[in-house]
């Protein structure tokens, strides 16, 4: 297995809008991040994934880019960004930028040109199709709800948008588009960045002819995923991007793949190929949704299913490719609210989930705020929501005649805004995030859950995170080792062995709110184990696992 800095690194994800506001306009910004670089360094992480900071009208909080080579006004200037890069590099922290190239904003210059006329030189930069005014070119739904097509009165054609109306899909079939994208990527790499997180990357290749989907709802519409997920030219174009851009640099790349099959994943991150370094798969993100993959639906999930997912990905990629380990990000509810217990055992379960992140095979990603155990905001009133996906869903359900209460019950635990409330720095006004009015409400628990309160405090989630981050960095067996699950049928406790050359670890994690037992067979000799890390103060009894307990043992021989 090849050793790489990005395999050994630990990523911290920053959602700039909600991280730290330096000028009191209520919106987090780049200077705000600069003011916190020491905090980031102190945490021990060594790679930052920065969500989009490019020019954008913010229909989808920066994922609708109107200029790839400039910085969003609210976030600051290019000079600020350069200073941030410098401050991070000074501290040996790498910077990964978010690359959103499946689509642009409808306010991007290319689209403004494209929509002018059918013979505009930029027309073919996007996906335009004939259709009658009331009849879209096909029956695809947008991932954010409603038809995936928008009619343009002026040229009497429709354009495709897999996400919001203000995010028209780029036409990757056009080699001029690809060349523009590659030039832009090189431009950023030459500015000194250390890699890219590639947004919704496996949607770039659409099947020729854009056929109707047969997997439809009652109105005859459906997500046309069969025709644009991992499409025919996906791998070819990623290889082309690699050869032309990041492959020439010592860069890290991670591709966000909402759906991907085993073969596609193996191709995408195969070490013997020239595509990407690692993948974000969504299997565990869909565990608590019903089979229709509808974002706001719910089903109960089992720990055995969770184990199976991670086992599958390990077996698939071990020695062949590389995985990313994450439990949440700006698109999902808070990890502790979803996989842990954000009430009675918030502290224990936050630490337990952090232990999971740092002991699994694959590069760990910490989402801002998880290191202090931030929880879902569960806003009950639609007025509090900002996310375009949530607002579209609300509108759609209203039109269908659903009751306000029912809609809000579905939205509250699942909305992306749960993870987008401001970072909780201290117990002062607005949690120290801003001196102005924050663009989105704070989580009301910030007086109890904040950085200042936990910094240097024994037993805090933050101090525990620092400890396990350090532990991961000092124990490369946890990075490169094999992974074997013990006591697989156990629905309460996740136990596994990590083994690499002559290092061997046993990790025991309770996902349950009562004490429970483990069955590790007779393979484990307790005498040979050294307890390295635990989220409880005393050792407890070996086979009695307390609520959300986490233990890392190292084998002594
Ligand atoms: O297709 C999906 C899985 O079924 C979606 O979950 C999709 O992968 C996801 O919504 C993509 O998210 C990314 O791109 C969006 C943006 O809103 C998100 O914040 C970003 O992470 C559009 O750019
Ligand atoms: Ca600001």
XYZ file of C-alpha atoms and ligand atoms in Angstrom:
581
model
C 0.000 0.000 0.000
C 1.359 3.399 -0.936
C 1.981 5.832 1.914
C 0.525 9.293 1.325
C 0.171 12.463 3.356
C -3.528 12.539 2.622
C -3.991 9.056 4.016
C -2.249 10.033 7.235
C -3.934 13.431 7.466
C -7.021 14.464 9.420
C -9.454 16.790 7.713
C -11.444 19.559 9.354
C -14.346 20.857 7.273
C -15.122 24.568 7.428
C -18.471 25.918 6.325
C -17.347 29.561 6.115
C -20.766 31.149 6.324
C -21.220 29.708 9.793
C -17.691 29.570 11.153
C -16.715 33.032 12.352
C -17.845 36.531 11.366
C -15.107 39.168 11.601
C -17.011 42.301 10.600
C -20.393 42.043 12.267
C -22.546 41.591 9.172
C -23.826 38.301 10.539
C -22.057 36.189 7.903
C -18.935 34.167 8.578
C -15.983 35.195 6.416
C -12.387 34.450 5.495
C -10.921 36.916 7.995
C -13.000 35.144 10.597
C -11.252 31.892 9.699
C -7.847 33.589 9.798
C -8.667 34.697 13.344
C -9.182 31.047 14.279
C -6.198 29.358 12.639
C -4.536 28.878 16.006
C -7.645 27.118 17.246
C -7.491 24.818 14.220
C -3.813 24.125 14.737
C -4.370 23.469 18.419
C -7.010 20.900 17.536
C -4.303 18.935 15.738
C -5.946 18.556 12.323
C -3.712 19.068 9.300
C -6.004 19.467 6.296
C -8.829 21.970 5.836
C -11.664 21.371 3.413
C -13.168 24.768 2.772
C -16.719 24.840 1.409
C -17.133 27.156 -1.633
C -15.912 30.724 -1.163
C -16.163 31.798 -4.817
C -18.352 34.607 -6.169
C -21.927 33.509 -5.875
C -25.439 34.921 -5.599
C -25.936 32.346 -2.837
C -29.010 30.545 -4.004
C -27.359 27.394 -2.620
C -24.846 28.985 -0.244
C -21.951 29.182 -2.649
C -22.628 25.984 -4.609
C -23.967 28.256 -7.341
C -20.786 29.880 -8.605
C -20.834 33.007 -10.758
C -17.048 33.441 -10.929
C -14.657 30.599 -10.191
C -11.646 32.867 -9.959
C -12.917 35.395 -7.475
C -14.077 35.469 -3.863
C -17.637 36.004 -2.651
C -18.145 39.601 -1.497
C -19.502 38.600 1.906
C -16.472 36.391 2.517
C -13.819 38.997 1.723
C -11.207 39.435 -0.974
C -8.634 37.375 -2.827
C -6.005 38.981 -0.590
C -7.815 37.636 2.448
C -7.921 34.197 0.878
C -4.190 34.351 0.092
C -3.478 35.353 3.660
C -5.532 32.417 4.903
C -3.550 30.017 2.726
C -0.315 31.477 3.992
C -1.356 31.282 7.645
C -2.431 27.668 7.206
C 0.729 26.664 5.374
C 2.838 28.342 8.053
C 1.235 25.939 10.470
C 1.712 22.927 8.178
C -2.009 22.726 7.493
C -3.067 21.926 3.924
C -5.986 23.577 2.151
C -8.473 21.705 -0.030
C -10.891 23.760 -2.108
C -14.417 22.739 -3.057
C -14.726 22.277 -6.815
C -18.267 22.664 -8.121
C -18.201 21.843 -11.820
C -21.345 19.876 -12.497
C -23.096 23.237 -12.725
C -22.543 26.977 -12.348
C -24.811 29.770 -11.203
C -27.282 31.117 -13.753
C -25.492 34.406 -13.079
C -22.163 33.075 -14.329
C -20.966 34.985 -17.382
C -21.049 31.773 -19.460
C -24.729 31.292 -18.728
C -25.597 34.961 -19.214
C -24.097 34.609 -22.701
C -25.538 31.172 -23.298
C -29.114 32.264 -22.754
C -28.837 35.235 -25.105
C -29.494 33.282 -28.298
C -29.342 29.830 -29.831
C -26.279 30.748 -31.843
C -24.338 32.401 -29.057
C -20.825 30.882 -28.813
C -21.605 29.888 -25.218
C -24.957 28.248 -26.040
C -23.402 24.819 -25.988
C -21.763 25.347 -22.603
C -25.044 24.226 -21.024
C -27.671 21.614 -21.800
C -30.483 23.170 -23.829
C -33.379 21.217 -25.300
C -36.549 21.881 -27.234
C -39.826 21.428 -25.496
C -43.245 22.969 -25.469
C -44.094 25.544 -22.877
C -46.007 23.160 -20.647
C -44.071 20.044 -21.597
C -40.505 19.572 -20.423
C -37.959 17.697 -22.601
C -38.109 14.743 -20.218
C -39.644 13.716 -16.894
C -36.620 14.159 -14.649
C -37.014 15.710 -11.237
C -34.435 18.042 -9.780
C -32.590 16.717 -6.705
C -33.931 19.807 -4.949
C -37.538 19.141 -6.028
C -39.689 20.077 -9.006
C -38.797 19.545 -12.650
C -35.107 19.446 -13.602
C -35.886 21.778 -16.516
C -36.523 25.483 -16.712
C -38.128 27.117 -19.696
C -36.489 30.182 -21.179
C -39.057 32.458 -22.844
C -36.510 34.321 -24.896
C -35.048 31.411 -26.871
C -37.988 29.046 -26.363
C -35.891 26.187 -25.054
C -35.392 24.497 -21.726
C -32.139 24.183 -19.800
C -31.275 21.313 -17.479
C -30.656 21.886 -13.773
C -30.199 18.791 -11.606
C -30.100 21.065 -8.566
C -31.880 24.431 -8.181
C -33.159 26.545 -11.093
C -30.248 28.841 -10.442
C -27.739 26.001 -10.965
C -27.747 25.122 -14.689
C -25.760 21.959 -15.518
C -22.616 22.436 -17.563
C -22.314 20.525 -20.812
C -19.192 18.420 -20.278
C -19.570 16.931 -23.776
C -18.274 20.265 -25.042
C -14.460 20.142 -24.950
C -14.291 23.936 -24.603
C -16.145 23.623 -21.304
C -13.725 20.984 -20.092
C -10.743 23.073 -21.127
C -12.111 26.099 -19.271
C -12.582 23.964 -16.174
C -9.086 22.493 -16.379
C -7.554 25.944 -16.811
C -9.416 27.158 -13.778
C -8.275 24.131 -11.738
C -4.654 24.713 -12.721
C -5.023 28.358 -11.782
C -6.005 27.378 -8.228
C -3.345 24.685 -7.990
C -0.751 27.225 -9.083
C -1.930 29.521 -6.313
C -0.712 26.806 -3.976
C -3.764 24.897 -2.854
C -3.342 21.258 -1.866
C -6.271 19.669 -3.615
C -9.968 19.555 -4.341
C -13.157 18.105 -2.961
C -15.163 17.490 -6.125
C -18.813 18.311 -5.628
C -21.484 15.935 -6.982
C -18.792 14.837 -9.403
C -20.372 11.628 -10.637
C -23.275 13.540 -12.168
C -21.240 15.219 -14.913
C -21.874 12.692 -17.681
C -25.424 12.395 -18.938
C -26.682 9.586 -21.196
C -27.099 10.716 -24.801
C -30.611 11.753 -25.720
C -31.555 12.296 -22.047
C -34.323 9.669 -22.057
C -37.360 9.678 -19.768
C -36.998 7.762 -16.531
C -39.410 4.892 -15.855
C -38.921 5.053 -12.090
C -41.611 7.671 -11.537
C -43.952 8.990 -8.863
C -47.723 9.400 -9.216
C -47.323 12.526 -11.331
C -45.111 10.734 -13.850
C -41.847 12.365 -12.739
C -38.752 10.767 -11.208
C -35.083 11.323 -10.456
C -33.414 10.294 -13.710
C -30.430 8.911 -11.812
C -29.992 5.967 -14.210
C -29.184 8.490 -16.894
C -26.767 10.787 -15.157
C -25.193 9.050 -12.167
C -21.792 7.559 -13.119
C -22.678 8.258 -16.746
C -20.876 6.815 -19.783
C -17.984 9.290 -19.887
C -17.580 9.911 -16.177
C -14.324 7.974 -15.729
C -12.879 9.168 -18.992
C -13.336 12.822 -18.069
C -12.000 12.402 -14.550
C -8.909 10.773 -15.979
C -8.595 13.634 -18.430
C -8.910 16.161 -15.589
C -6.305 14.256 -13.601
C -3.786 14.126 -16.438
C -4.300 17.774 -17.317
C -4.456 19.232 -13.829
C -4.085 17.783 -10.334
C -2.164 14.704 -11.476
C 0.794 16.997 -12.100
C 0.795 18.260 -8.514
C 1.149 16.632 -5.110
C -2.557 17.210 -4.593
C -5.307 15.366 -2.771
C -8.685 14.766 -4.425
C -11.892 13.478 -2.935
C -14.992 12.893 -5.030
C -18.482 13.267 -3.637
C -20.541 10.404 -5.052
C -24.164 10.344 -3.918
C -24.715 6.993 -5.571
C -21.969 4.766 -6.854
C -21.648 1.039 -7.439
C -18.660 -1.066 -6.378
C -17.136 -1.231 -9.806
C -17.465 2.508 -10.349
C -15.954 3.292 -6.960
C -13.033 0.982 -7.536
C -12.358 2.587 -10.872
C -12.651 6.091 -9.452
C -10.151 5.630 -6.632
C -8.175 2.631 -7.861
C -4.498 3.204 -7.054
C -3.477 1.777 -10.384
C -5.649 4.255 -12.268
C -5.450 7.996 -12.850
C -8.675 9.286 -11.401
C -9.205 10.428 -7.800
C -7.598 9.642 -4.444
C -10.647 8.970 -2.342
C -14.404 8.901 -2.315
C -17.289 10.089 -0.192
C -19.865 7.341 -0.404
C -23.356 7.967 0.963
C -24.383 4.493 2.110
C -24.431 5.314 5.812
C -25.976 8.733 5.064
C -28.974 6.929 3.615
C -29.378 4.438 6.448
C -32.107 6.404 8.177
C -33.990 7.287 5.000
C -36.562 5.005 3.447
C -35.659 3.151 0.279
C -36.872 5.891 -2.047
C -33.889 7.951 -0.921
C -36.165 10.819 -0.172
C -34.176 13.240 1.930
C -36.901 13.993 4.463
C -38.176 10.469 4.922
C -37.282 8.358 7.914
C -36.686 4.756 8.870
C -35.172 3.148 11.936
C -31.686 1.785 11.310
C -29.739 -1.012 12.899
C -26.146 -1.040 14.043
C -25.581 -4.297 12.128
C -26.480 -2.472 8.904
C -24.058 0.305 9.789
C -21.301 -2.271 10.399
C -22.001 -3.994 7.117
C -21.594 -0.764 5.184
C -18.171 -0.037 6.648
C -17.070 -3.625 6.263
C -18.125 -3.633 2.631
C -16.219 -0.438 1.862
C -13.129 -1.651 3.632
C -13.060 -4.964 1.792
C -13.701 -3.220 -1.510
C -10.946 -0.654 -1.150
C -8.359 -2.296 1.094
C -4.970 -2.137 -0.639
C -6.675 -0.964 -3.833
C -8.069 2.479 -3.203
C -8.943 4.806 -0.356
C -12.054 5.786 1.584
C -13.176 8.883 3.504
C -14.603 8.457 6.971
C -17.255 10.986 7.923
C -20.443 11.072 9.948
C -21.873 14.340 8.789
C -21.204 17.537 6.914
C -23.044 20.677 5.801
C -25.647 18.530 3.988
C -26.751 16.313 6.846
C -28.007 16.506 10.407
C -25.469 16.661 13.226
C -23.662 13.361 13.781
C -24.397 13.185 17.503
C -28.115 13.793 16.922
C -28.203 11.107 14.273
C -25.882 8.318 15.399
C -25.489 9.169 19.053
C -27.671 10.587 21.794
C -27.745 14.377 21.882
C -29.490 14.515 25.227
C -28.475 12.530 28.285
C -25.340 11.061 26.688
C -24.324 13.924 24.426
C -20.823 14.106 25.854
C -20.211 10.355 25.878
C -21.668 9.746 22.454
C -19.881 12.697 20.834
C -16.605 11.276 22.105
C -17.560 7.783 21.018
C -18.297 8.977 17.464
C -15.009 10.883 17.413
C -13.261 7.666 18.430
C -14.950 5.929 15.518
C -13.717 8.579 13.075
C -10.131 8.318 14.298
C -9.879 4.545 14.359
C -11.380 3.559 11.024
C -9.520 2.823 7.779
C -9.759 5.855 5.480
C -9.098 9.549 5.988
C -11.209 11.027 8.820
C -13.255 14.194 8.271
C -14.412 16.262 11.234
C -17.236 18.681 10.508
C -16.911 22.019 12.317
C -18.594 21.943 15.702
C -18.590 18.165 16.051
C -15.431 18.534 18.110
C -17.489 20.267 20.816
C -20.534 18.035 20.383
C -22.860 20.481 18.608
C -26.385 19.164 18.080
C -29.293 19.560 15.655
C -31.130 22.859 15.912
C -34.511 21.283 15.088
C -36.094 24.619 14.162
C -39.862 24.279 14.421
C -40.809 27.332 12.404
C -40.273 27.490 8.621
C -39.264 31.157 8.982
C -36.054 29.986 10.642
C -34.917 27.931 7.651
C -32.541 29.202 4.972
C -31.672 26.135 2.911
C -33.015 26.075 -0.654
C -33.594 22.319 -0.531
C -35.644 22.605 2.662
C -37.629 25.595 1.416
C -38.418 23.877 -1.903
C -39.556 20.782 -0.066
C -41.784 22.818 2.245
C -43.416 24.575 -0.689
C -43.954 21.341 -2.556
C -45.559 19.606 0.416
C -47.761 22.627 1.075
C -48.969 22.506 -2.520
C -49.738 18.825 -2.059
C -51.950 19.840 0.872
C -49.923 18.422 3.745
C -50.491 19.988 7.156
C -47.953 22.504 8.431
C -47.293 20.399 11.508
C -46.636 17.234 9.551
C -44.254 18.978 7.192
C -42.307 20.551 10.022
C -42.049 17.200 11.774
C -40.305 15.809 8.719
C -38.102 18.823 8.135
C -36.881 19.443 11.684
C -34.683 16.366 12.164
C -33.403 16.142 8.593
C -32.854 19.628 7.206
C -29.362 20.628 6.145
C -29.758 23.737 8.291
C -29.261 21.561 11.377
C -25.561 21.528 10.612
C -25.414 25.119 9.391
C -26.111 27.031 12.579
C -23.162 29.195 13.674
C -20.144 27.708 15.364
C -20.461 28.101 19.129
C -17.331 29.860 20.352
C -18.428 31.103 23.771
C -21.457 31.926 25.893
C -21.563 35.625 24.958
C -24.109 37.129 22.633
C -24.445 35.096 19.421
C -21.986 32.584 20.840
C -19.123 34.871 19.855
C -19.846 34.090 16.211
C -20.912 37.610 15.295
C -21.581 40.992 16.832
C -24.396 41.517 14.319
C -27.498 39.501 13.519
C -26.469 36.030 12.295
C -27.782 34.999 8.859
C -29.340 31.972 10.525
C -30.330 31.536 14.148
C -27.958 29.968 16.610
C -28.706 26.722 18.275
C -30.310 27.741 21.566
C -27.936 25.503 23.539
C -24.822 27.598 22.901
C -24.530 28.776 26.489
C -23.910 25.179 27.529
C -22.062 23.936 24.467
C -19.195 26.132 23.326
C -15.466 26.170 22.689
C -14.479 28.524 25.493
C -16.189 26.413 28.094
C -14.513 23.216 26.911
C -11.021 24.511 26.181
C -8.549 23.037 28.637
C -11.342 21.488 30.666
C -10.826 17.918 31.765
C -13.485 15.583 30.420
C -14.730 17.943 27.723
C -15.555 16.739 24.222
C -13.019 19.190 22.800
C -10.119 17.945 24.924
C -11.047 14.376 24.089
C -11.023 15.170 20.359
C -7.557 16.668 20.683
C -6.398 13.536 22.419
C -7.726 11.080 19.832
C -6.530 13.229 16.931
C -3.039 13.104 18.414
C -3.419 9.379 18.977
C -4.354 8.777 15.355
C -1.377 10.779 14.162
C 0.992 8.782 16.358
C -0.415 5.366 15.479
C -0.111 4.758 11.778
C -1.469 1.263 12.269
C -4.861 2.950 12.552
C -4.274 4.509 9.137
C -2.877 1.609 7.152
C -4.093 -1.398 9.102
C -6.582 -4.063 8.146
C -10.033 -3.897 9.746
C -11.958 -6.865 11.182
C -15.280 -6.726 12.977
C -15.810 -8.840 16.101
C -19.183 -9.737 17.604
C -20.813 -8.792 14.314
C -24.407 -9.579 15.287
C -24.300 -7.227 18.273
C -26.874 -4.446 17.743
C -25.492 -2.311 20.559
C -21.741 -2.437 20.410
C -19.352 -2.079 17.475
C -16.054 -3.885 18.161
C -13.200 -4.245 15.721
C -9.548 -5.044 15.328
C -7.104 -2.885 13.400
C -3.842 -4.568 12.538
C -0.789 -3.404 10.680
C 2.618 -5.080 10.658
C 3.321 -5.540 14.383
C 0.759 -3.077 15.694
C -2.644 -4.336 16.743
C -5.608 -2.522 18.282
C -9.000 -3.478 19.647
C -11.683 -0.791 19.488
C -14.948 -1.114 21.373
C -17.742 1.396 20.801
C -21.182 1.376 22.368
C -24.011 2.823 20.298
C -26.483 2.146 23.083
C -27.855 4.069 26.039
C -27.687 1.267 28.596
C -24.969 -0.987 29.842
C -24.510 -4.033 27.636
C -22.309 -7.061 27.070
C -19.904 -7.973 24.344
C -18.975 -11.374 23.038
C -15.490 -11.356 21.596
C -15.108 -15.142 21.589
C -11.982 -16.608 23.119
C -9.692 -14.857 20.692
C -9.015 -11.940 23.011
C -6.728 -12.334 25.982
C -7.464 -9.426 28.276
C -4.029 -9.695 29.828
C -2.423 -8.710 26.595
C -4.377 -5.506 26.213
C -3.345 -2.036 27.240
C -6.196 0.448 27.556
C -4.941 3.488 25.648
C -7.985 5.703 25.435
C -11.428 5.661 26.978
C -14.283 8.134 27.298
C -15.054 7.071 30.875
C -12.940 7.983 33.867
C -12.443 4.500 35.252
C -11.647 1.338 33.332
C -14.890 -0.464 34.108
C -15.219 -4.202 33.586
C -13.931 -5.646 30.337
C -17.136 -7.313 29.161
C -19.549 -4.678 30.542
C -19.821 -1.802 28.148
C -21.389 1.369 29.540
C -23.676 3.748 27.593
C -21.816 5.095 24.561
C -18.541 3.914 25.991
C -15.516 4.034 23.702
C -12.250 2.205 24.321
C -9.084 1.814 22.350
C -6.840 -1.042 23.458
C -3.438 -1.815 22.078
C -2.086 -5.374 22.141
C 1.119 -5.474 24.108
C 2.907 -8.331 22.444
O -27.531 12.992 -5.512
C -27.523 12.976 -4.310
C -27.602 11.719 -3.566
O -28.770 11.047 -3.801
C -27.394 14.203 -3.531
O -27.354 13.908 -2.187
C -26.145 14.954 -3.935
O -25.041 14.107 -3.967
C -25.850 16.070 -3.002
O -26.975 16.865 -2.826
C -24.737 16.906 -3.578
O -24.356 17.860 -2.642
C -23.424 18.801 -3.054
O -23.869 19.516 -4.185
C -25.026 20.335 -4.005
C -24.911 21.240 -2.776
O -26.147 21.807 -2.495
C -24.422 20.495 -1.567
O -24.256 21.358 -0.484
C -23.148 19.806 -1.949
O -22.514 19.159 -0.879
C -25.191 21.158 -5.245
O -23.994 21.791 -5.568
Ca -18.813 38.841 7.880
